[in-house]
Tab-separated table of C-alpha atoms in Angstrom:
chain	number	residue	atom	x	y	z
A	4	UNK	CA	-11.630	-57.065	-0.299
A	5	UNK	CA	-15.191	-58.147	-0.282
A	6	UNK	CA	-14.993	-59.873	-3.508
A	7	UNK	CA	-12.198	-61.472	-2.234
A	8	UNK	CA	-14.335	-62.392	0.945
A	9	UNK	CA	-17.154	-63.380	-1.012
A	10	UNK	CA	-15.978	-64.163	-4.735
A	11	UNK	CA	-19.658	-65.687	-5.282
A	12	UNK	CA	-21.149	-62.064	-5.290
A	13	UNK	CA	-18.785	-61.063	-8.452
A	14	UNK	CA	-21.191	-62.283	-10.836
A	15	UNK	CA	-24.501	-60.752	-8.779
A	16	UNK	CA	-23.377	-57.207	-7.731
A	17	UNK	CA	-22.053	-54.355	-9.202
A	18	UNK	CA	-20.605	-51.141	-8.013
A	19	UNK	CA	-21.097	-47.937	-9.916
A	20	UNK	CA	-18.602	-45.298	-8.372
A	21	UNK	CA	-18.919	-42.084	-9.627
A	22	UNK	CA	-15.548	-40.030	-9.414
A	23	UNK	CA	-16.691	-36.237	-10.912
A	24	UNK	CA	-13.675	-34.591	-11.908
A	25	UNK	CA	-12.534	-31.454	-9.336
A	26	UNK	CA	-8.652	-29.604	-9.697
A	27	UNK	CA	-7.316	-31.904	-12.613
A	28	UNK	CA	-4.699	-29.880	-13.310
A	29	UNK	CA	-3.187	-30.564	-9.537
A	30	UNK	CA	-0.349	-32.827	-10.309
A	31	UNK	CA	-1.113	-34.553	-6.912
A	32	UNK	CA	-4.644	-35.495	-8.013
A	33	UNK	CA	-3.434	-36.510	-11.576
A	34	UNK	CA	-1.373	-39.469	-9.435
A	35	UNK	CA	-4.361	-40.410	-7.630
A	36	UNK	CA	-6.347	-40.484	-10.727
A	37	UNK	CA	-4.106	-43.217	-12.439
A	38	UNK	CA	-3.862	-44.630	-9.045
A	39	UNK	CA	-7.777	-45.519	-9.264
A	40	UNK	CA	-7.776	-46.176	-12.508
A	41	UNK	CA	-4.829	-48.720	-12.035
A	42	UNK	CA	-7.123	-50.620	-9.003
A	43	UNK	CA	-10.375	-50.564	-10.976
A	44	UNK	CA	-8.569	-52.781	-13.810
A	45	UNK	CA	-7.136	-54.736	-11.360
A	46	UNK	CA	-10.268	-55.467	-9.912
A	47	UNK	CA	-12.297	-56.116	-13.227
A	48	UNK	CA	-9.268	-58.416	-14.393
A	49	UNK	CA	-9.554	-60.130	-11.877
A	50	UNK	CA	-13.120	-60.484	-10.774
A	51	UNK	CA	-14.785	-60.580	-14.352
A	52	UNK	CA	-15.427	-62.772	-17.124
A	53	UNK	CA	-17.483	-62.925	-20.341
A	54	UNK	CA	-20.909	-63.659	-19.239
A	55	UNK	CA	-20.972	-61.640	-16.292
A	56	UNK	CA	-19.058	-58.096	-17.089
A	57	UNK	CA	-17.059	-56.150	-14.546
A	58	UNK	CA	-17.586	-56.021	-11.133
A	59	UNK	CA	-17.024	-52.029	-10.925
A	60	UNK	CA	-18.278	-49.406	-13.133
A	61	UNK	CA	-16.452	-46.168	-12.641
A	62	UNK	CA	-17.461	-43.280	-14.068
A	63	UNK	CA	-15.182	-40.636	-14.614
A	64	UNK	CA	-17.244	-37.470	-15.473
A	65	UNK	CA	-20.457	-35.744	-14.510
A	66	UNK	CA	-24.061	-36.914	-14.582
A	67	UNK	CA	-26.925	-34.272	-15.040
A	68	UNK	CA	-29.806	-34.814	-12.018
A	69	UNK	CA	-31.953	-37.155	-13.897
A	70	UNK	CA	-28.889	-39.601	-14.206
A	71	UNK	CA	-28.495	-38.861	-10.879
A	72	UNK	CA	-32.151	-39.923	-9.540
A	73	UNK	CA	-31.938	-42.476	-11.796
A	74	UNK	CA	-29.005	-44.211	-10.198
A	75	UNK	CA	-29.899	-43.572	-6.579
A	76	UNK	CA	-33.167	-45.302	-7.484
A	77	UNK	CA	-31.972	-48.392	-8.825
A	78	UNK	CA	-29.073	-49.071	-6.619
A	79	UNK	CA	-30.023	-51.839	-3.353
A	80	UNK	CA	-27.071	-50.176	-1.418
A	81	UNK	CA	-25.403	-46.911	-1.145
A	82	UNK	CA	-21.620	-46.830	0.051
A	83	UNK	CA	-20.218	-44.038	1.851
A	84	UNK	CA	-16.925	-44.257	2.765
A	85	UNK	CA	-15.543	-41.011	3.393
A	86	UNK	CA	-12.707	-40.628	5.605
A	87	UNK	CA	-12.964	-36.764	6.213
A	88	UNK	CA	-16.956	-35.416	5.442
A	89	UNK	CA	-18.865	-32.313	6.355
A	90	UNK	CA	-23.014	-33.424	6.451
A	91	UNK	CA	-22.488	-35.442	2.792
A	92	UNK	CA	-25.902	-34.737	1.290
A	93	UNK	CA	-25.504	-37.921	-0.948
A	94	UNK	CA	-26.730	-39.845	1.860
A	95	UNK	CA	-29.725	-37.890	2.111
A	96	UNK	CA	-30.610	-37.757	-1.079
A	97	UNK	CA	-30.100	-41.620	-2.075
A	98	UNK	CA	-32.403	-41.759	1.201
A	99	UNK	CA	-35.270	-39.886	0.049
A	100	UNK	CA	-34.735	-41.461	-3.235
A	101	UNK	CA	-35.344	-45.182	-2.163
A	102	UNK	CA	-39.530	-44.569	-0.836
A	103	UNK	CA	-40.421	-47.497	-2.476
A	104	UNK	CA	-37.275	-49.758	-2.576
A	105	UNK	CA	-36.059	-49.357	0.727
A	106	UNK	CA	-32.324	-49.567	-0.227
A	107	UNK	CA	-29.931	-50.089	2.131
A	108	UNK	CA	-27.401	-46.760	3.908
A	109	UNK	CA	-23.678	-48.150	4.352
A	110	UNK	CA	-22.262	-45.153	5.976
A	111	UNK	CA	-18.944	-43.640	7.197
A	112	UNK	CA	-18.548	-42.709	10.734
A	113	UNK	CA	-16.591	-39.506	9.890
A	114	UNK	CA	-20.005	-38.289	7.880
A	115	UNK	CA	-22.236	-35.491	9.441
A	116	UNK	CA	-24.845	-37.645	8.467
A	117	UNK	CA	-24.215	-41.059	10.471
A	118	UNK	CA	-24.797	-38.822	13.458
A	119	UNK	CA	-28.841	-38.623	12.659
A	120	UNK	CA	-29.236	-41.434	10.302
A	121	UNK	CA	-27.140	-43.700	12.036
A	122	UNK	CA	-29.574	-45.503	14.052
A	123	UNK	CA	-31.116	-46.546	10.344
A	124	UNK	CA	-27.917	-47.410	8.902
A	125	UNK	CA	-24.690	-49.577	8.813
A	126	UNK	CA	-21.682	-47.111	10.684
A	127	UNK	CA	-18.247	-48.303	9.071
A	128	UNK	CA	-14.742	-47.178	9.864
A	129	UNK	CA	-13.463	-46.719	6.166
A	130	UNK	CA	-10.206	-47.490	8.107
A	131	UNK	CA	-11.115	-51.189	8.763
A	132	UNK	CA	-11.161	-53.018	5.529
A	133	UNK	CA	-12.528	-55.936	6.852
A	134	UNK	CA	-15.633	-54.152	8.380
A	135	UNK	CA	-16.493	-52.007	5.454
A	136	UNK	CA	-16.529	-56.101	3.654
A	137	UNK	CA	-18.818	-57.354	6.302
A	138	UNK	CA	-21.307	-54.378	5.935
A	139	UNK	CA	-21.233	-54.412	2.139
A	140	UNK	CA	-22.470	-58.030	2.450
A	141	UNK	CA	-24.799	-57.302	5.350
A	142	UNK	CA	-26.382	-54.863	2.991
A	143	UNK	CA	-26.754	-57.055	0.159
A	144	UNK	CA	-28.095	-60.162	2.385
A	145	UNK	CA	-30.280	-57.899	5.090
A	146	UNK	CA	-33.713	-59.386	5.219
A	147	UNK	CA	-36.818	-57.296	3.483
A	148	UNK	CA	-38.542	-56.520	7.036
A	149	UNK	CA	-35.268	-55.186	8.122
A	150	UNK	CA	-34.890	-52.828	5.422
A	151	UNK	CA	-37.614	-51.410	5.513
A	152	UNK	CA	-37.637	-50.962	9.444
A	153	UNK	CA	-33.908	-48.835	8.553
A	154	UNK	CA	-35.092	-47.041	5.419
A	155	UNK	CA	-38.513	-45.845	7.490
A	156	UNK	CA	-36.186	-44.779	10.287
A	157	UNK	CA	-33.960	-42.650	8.047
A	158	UNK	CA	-36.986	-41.184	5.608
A	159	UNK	CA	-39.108	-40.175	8.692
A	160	UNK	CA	-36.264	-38.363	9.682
A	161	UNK	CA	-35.346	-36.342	6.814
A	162	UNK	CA	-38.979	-35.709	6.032
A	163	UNK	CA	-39.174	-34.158	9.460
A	164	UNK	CA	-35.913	-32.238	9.628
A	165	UNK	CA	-36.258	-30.413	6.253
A	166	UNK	CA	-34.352	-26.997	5.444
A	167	UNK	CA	-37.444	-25.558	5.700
A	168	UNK	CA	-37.887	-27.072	9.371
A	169	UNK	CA	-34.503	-25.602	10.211
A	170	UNK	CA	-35.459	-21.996	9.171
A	171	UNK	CA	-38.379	-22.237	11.362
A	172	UNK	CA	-36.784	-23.588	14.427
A	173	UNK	CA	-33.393	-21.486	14.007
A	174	UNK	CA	-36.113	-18.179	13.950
A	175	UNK	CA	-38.070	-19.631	17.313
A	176	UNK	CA	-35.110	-19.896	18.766
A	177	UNK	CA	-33.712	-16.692	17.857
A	178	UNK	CA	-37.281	-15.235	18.625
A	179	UNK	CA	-37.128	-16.965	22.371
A	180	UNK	CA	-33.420	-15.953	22.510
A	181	UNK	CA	-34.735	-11.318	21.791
A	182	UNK	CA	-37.700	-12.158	24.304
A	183	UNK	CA	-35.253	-13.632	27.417
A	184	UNK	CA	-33.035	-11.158	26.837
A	185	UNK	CA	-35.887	-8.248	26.845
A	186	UNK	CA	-37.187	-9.967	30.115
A	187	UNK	CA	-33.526	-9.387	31.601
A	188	UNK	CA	-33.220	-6.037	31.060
A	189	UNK	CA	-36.434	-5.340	32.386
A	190	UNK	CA	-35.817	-6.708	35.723
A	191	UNK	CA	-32.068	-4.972	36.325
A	192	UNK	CA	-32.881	-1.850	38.257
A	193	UNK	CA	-32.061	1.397	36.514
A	194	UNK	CA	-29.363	3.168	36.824
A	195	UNK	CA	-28.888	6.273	40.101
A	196	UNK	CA	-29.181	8.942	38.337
A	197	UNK	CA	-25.472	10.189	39.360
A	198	UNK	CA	-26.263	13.569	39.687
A	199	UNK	CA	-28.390	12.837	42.648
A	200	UNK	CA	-25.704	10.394	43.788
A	201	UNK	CA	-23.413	13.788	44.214
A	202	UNK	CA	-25.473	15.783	45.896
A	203	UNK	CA	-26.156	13.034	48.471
A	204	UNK	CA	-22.699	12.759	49.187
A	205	UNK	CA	-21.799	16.126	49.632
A	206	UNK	CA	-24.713	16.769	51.667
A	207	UNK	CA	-24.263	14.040	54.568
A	208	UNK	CA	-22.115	13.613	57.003
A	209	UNK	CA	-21.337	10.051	57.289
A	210	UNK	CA	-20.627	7.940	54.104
A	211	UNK	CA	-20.299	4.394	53.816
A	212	UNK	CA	-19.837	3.068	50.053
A	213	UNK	CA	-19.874	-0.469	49.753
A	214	UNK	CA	-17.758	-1.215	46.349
A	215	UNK	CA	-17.521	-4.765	44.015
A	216	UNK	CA	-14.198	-5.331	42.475
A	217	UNK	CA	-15.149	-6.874	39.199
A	218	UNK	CA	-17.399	-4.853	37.174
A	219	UNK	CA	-17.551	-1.813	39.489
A	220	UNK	CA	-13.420	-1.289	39.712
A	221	UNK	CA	-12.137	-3.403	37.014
A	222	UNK	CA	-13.497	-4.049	34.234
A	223	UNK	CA	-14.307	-7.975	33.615
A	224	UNK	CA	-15.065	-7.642	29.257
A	225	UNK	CA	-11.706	-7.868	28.736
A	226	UNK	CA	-11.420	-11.595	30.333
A	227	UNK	CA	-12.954	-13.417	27.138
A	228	UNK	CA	-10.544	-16.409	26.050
A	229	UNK	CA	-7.824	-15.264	28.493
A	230	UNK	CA	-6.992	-18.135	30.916
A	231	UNK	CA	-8.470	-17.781	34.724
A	232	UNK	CA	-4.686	-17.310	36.140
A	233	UNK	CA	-3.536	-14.929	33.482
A	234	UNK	CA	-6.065	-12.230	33.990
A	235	UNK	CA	-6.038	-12.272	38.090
A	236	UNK	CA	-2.304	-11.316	36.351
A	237	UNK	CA	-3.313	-8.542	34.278
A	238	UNK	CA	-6.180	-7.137	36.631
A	239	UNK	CA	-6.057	-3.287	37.719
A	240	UNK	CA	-8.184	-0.627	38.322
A	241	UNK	CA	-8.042	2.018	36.266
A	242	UNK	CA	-5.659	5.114	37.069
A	243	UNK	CA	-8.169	7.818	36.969
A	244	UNK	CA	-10.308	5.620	39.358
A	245	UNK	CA	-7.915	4.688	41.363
A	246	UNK	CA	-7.188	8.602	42.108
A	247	UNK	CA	-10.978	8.803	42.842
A	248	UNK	CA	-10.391	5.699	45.412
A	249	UNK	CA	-7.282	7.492	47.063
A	250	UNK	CA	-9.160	10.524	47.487
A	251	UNK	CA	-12.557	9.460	49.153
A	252	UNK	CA	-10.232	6.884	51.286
A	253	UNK	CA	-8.601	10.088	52.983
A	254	UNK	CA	-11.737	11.495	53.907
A	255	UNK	CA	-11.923	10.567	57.368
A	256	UNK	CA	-16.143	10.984	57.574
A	257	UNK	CA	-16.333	8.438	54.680
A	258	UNK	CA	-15.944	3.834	55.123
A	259	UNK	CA	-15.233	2.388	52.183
A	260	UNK	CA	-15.677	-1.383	51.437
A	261	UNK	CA	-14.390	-3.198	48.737
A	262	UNK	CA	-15.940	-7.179	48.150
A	263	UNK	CA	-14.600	-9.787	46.184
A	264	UNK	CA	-14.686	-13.289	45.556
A	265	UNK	CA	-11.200	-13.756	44.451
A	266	UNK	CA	-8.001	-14.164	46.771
A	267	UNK	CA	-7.011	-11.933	49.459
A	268	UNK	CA	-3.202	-11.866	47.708
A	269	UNK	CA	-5.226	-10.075	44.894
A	270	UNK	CA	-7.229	-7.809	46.908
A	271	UNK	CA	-3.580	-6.736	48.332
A	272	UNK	CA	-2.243	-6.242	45.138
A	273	UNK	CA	-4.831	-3.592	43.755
A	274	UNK	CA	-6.046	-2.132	47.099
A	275	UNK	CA	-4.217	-2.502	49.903
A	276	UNK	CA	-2.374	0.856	50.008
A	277	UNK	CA	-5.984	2.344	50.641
A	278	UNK	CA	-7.461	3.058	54.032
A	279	UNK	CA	-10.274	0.511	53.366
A	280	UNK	CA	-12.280	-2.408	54.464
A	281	UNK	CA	-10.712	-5.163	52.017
A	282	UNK	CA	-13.149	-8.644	51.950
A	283	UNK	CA	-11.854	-11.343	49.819
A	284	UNK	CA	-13.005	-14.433	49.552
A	285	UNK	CA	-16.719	-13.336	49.605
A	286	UNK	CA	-16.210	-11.573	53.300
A	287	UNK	CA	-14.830	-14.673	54.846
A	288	UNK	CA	-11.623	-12.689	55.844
A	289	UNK	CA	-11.079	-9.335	56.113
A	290	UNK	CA	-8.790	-6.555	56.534
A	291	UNK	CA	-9.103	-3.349	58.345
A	292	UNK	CA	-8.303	0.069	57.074
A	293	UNK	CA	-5.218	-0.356	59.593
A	294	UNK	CA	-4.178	-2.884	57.730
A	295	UNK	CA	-4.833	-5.939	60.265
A	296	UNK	CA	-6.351	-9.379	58.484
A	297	UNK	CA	-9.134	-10.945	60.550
A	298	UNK	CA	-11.821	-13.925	60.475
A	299	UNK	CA	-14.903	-12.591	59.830
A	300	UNK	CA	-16.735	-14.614	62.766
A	301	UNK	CA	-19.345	-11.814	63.114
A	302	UNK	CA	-20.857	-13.028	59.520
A	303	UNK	CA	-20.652	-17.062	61.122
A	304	UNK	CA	-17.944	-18.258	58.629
A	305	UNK	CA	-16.990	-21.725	58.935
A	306	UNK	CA	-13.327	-20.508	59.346
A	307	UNK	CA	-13.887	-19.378	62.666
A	308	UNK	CA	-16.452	-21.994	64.347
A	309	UNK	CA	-14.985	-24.927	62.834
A	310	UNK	CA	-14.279	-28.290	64.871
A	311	UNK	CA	-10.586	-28.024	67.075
A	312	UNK	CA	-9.447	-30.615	64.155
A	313	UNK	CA	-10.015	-28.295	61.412
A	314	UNK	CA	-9.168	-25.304	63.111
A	315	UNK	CA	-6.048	-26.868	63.574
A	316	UNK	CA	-5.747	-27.278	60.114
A	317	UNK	CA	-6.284	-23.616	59.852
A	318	UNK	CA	-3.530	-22.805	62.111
A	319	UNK	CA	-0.942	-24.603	59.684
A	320	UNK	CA	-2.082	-22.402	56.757
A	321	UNK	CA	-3.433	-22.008	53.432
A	322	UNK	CA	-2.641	-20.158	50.416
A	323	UNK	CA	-5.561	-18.004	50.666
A	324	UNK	CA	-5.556	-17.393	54.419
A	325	UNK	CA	-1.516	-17.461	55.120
A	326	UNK	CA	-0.597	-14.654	57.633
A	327	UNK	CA	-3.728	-13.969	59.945
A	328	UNK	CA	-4.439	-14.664	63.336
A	329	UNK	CA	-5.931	-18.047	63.802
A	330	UNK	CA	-9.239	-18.187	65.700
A	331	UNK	CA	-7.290	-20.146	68.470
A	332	UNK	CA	-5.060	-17.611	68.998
A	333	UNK	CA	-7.671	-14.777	69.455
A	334	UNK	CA	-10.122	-16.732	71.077
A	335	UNK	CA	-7.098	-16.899	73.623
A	336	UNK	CA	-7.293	-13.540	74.090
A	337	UNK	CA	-10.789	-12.604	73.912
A	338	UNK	CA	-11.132	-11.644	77.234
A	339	UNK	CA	-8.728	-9.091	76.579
A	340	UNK	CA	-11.126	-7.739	73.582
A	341	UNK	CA	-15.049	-8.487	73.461
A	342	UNK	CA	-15.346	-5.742	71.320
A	343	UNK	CA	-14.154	-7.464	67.896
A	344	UNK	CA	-17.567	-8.993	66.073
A	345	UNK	CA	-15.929	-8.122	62.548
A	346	UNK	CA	-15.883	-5.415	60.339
A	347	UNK	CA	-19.184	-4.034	60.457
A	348	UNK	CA	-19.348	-3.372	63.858
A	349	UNK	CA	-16.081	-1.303	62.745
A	350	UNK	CA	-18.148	0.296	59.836
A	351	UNK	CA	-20.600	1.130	62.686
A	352	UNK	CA	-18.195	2.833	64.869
A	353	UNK	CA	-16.767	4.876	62.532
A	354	UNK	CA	-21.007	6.185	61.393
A	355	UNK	CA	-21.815	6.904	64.518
């Protein structure tokens, strides 16, 4: 198309495509072999003439390095126009190749490489015929100033982001990565030692064991790649735990507390049979070991001192709050009760 664009370049410009021979024996890439083959002569019959040759050189074979060099030195531009590309090294290496010609990078978007040597390049869509024409002849027509502003952009570039610069900076990293992680596990406090954690128990007379669901009662490593509504699904606390849980429960000198930040329909479903303090939603709510849901208003939630507007909105109910007592309706009867400040001063009575 760009000789068709610009016939005047037939006779100035050549293009030397290189097409190195990979799964020949693939009858699909047989077809596309003649196909190229077929366009190339269709091109140089079209395009050529005695005096000035063909238009495209394609060769169909390896080159050794020097060959390689060779042609990555001589050539003004260097097309890229892969529609599917991993970093494509070729652009690199015509790059680093043109120090004292400063040829000209035409390169695909779809190319690792346009992402860092983009800003001294020419970015095509393969896609769009038309722009891949315009940037072949920008290329060929670009100013000398210019090209050497876009070559010096892309050599400084690779000259500073060498493979050996990459082994250096991938060890720092992994170097600062071992040192944060050392500096993490020396701040989390050590473990009770849990034979001293018995002995305390059995020796007081009052207990109070304040309990996190995730981590503590179920375990969270099994949440990786599972989606946020299928594991509060397949969360449970482990049956020989949950025996443990039933047992201390029935112990009438020992309040136990279970926190969460999840719902209070999930607290329900793993707990609720217990004798416990349940607080969901990060002790906003919370349910007594009888079983009755409250406002925490003792720890100053916004649930219970909100405006008359919201707690209005309150009163109509929420998926996470559906089915206790609304402020309103106990502030109605507070005279009747001073005594309810929330569940610690429960936890209290029960210690003393």
């Amino acid at each position: 198309m760009f000789l068709d664009d610009h016939p005047e370049w037939a006779s100035q410009c050549v293009l030397v495509q290189l097409a190195i021979p990979t799964r020949s024996e693939v009858p699909e890439y047989q077809r596309l072999k003649r196909q190229v083959h077929e366009m190339v002569g269709s091109i140089c019959g079209k395009h050529s003439n005695l005096y000035t040759g063909p238009p495209v050189i394609y060769l169909d074979g390896c080159v050794d390095h020097q060959e390689l060099t060779a042609l990555y030195r001589v050539a003004d531009v260097a097309l890229i126009s892969s529609i599917r590309d991993g970093m494509n090294l070729v652009a690199y290496e015509y790059v680093a190749s043109q120090q004292h010609k400063n040829g000209v990078l035409v390169i695909s978007e779809f190319a690792g490489a346009s992402q860092y040597l983009g800003a001294g390049s020419i970015r095509i869509n393969p896609w769009n015929l038309e722009e891949v024409s315009w940037a072949i002849y920008e290329a060929l027509t670009m100013g000398e100033d210019r090209r050497k502003e876009m070559h010096e952009y892309c050599f400084n570039y690779i000259r500073n982001h060498s493979a050996q610069r990459w082994a250096e900076t991938f060890i720092e990293t992994l170097k600062d990565a071992c040192a944060q992680r050392e500096e993490v596990s020396a701040s989390v406090s050590p473990l009770v030692p849990f034979d001293n954690v018995c002995r305390s128990i059995e020796s007081s007379n009052k207990r109070l064991l304040v309990l996190d669901l995730m981590d503590c009662l179920v375990p969270s490593k099994t949440r990786r790649g599972v989606p946020a509504k299928l594991y509060q699904s397949l969360m449970s606390v482990p049956k020989d735990l949950m025996a443990s849980l039933g047992r201390l429960a029935s112990d009438k000198n020992t309040v136990m507390v279970v926190t969460t930040s999840h719902s209070k329909q999930i607290l329900e479903r793993l707990l609720g049979h217990l004798p416990i303090y349940l607080l969901p939603e990060n002790g906003c709510i919370y349910r007594t070991p009888e079983g009755e849901w409250k406002y925490a208003d003792a720890l100053g939630c916004s649930c219970a001192t909100a405006e008359d507007n919201s707690l209005a909105e309150v009163e109509e109910g929420t998926e996470s709050t559906a089915g206790i007592s609304s402020p309103r309706s106990r502030a109605a009867s507070s005279s009747a009760d001073t005594s309810d400040h929330g569940w610690m001063n429960g936890v209290e009575e029960v210690l003393r």
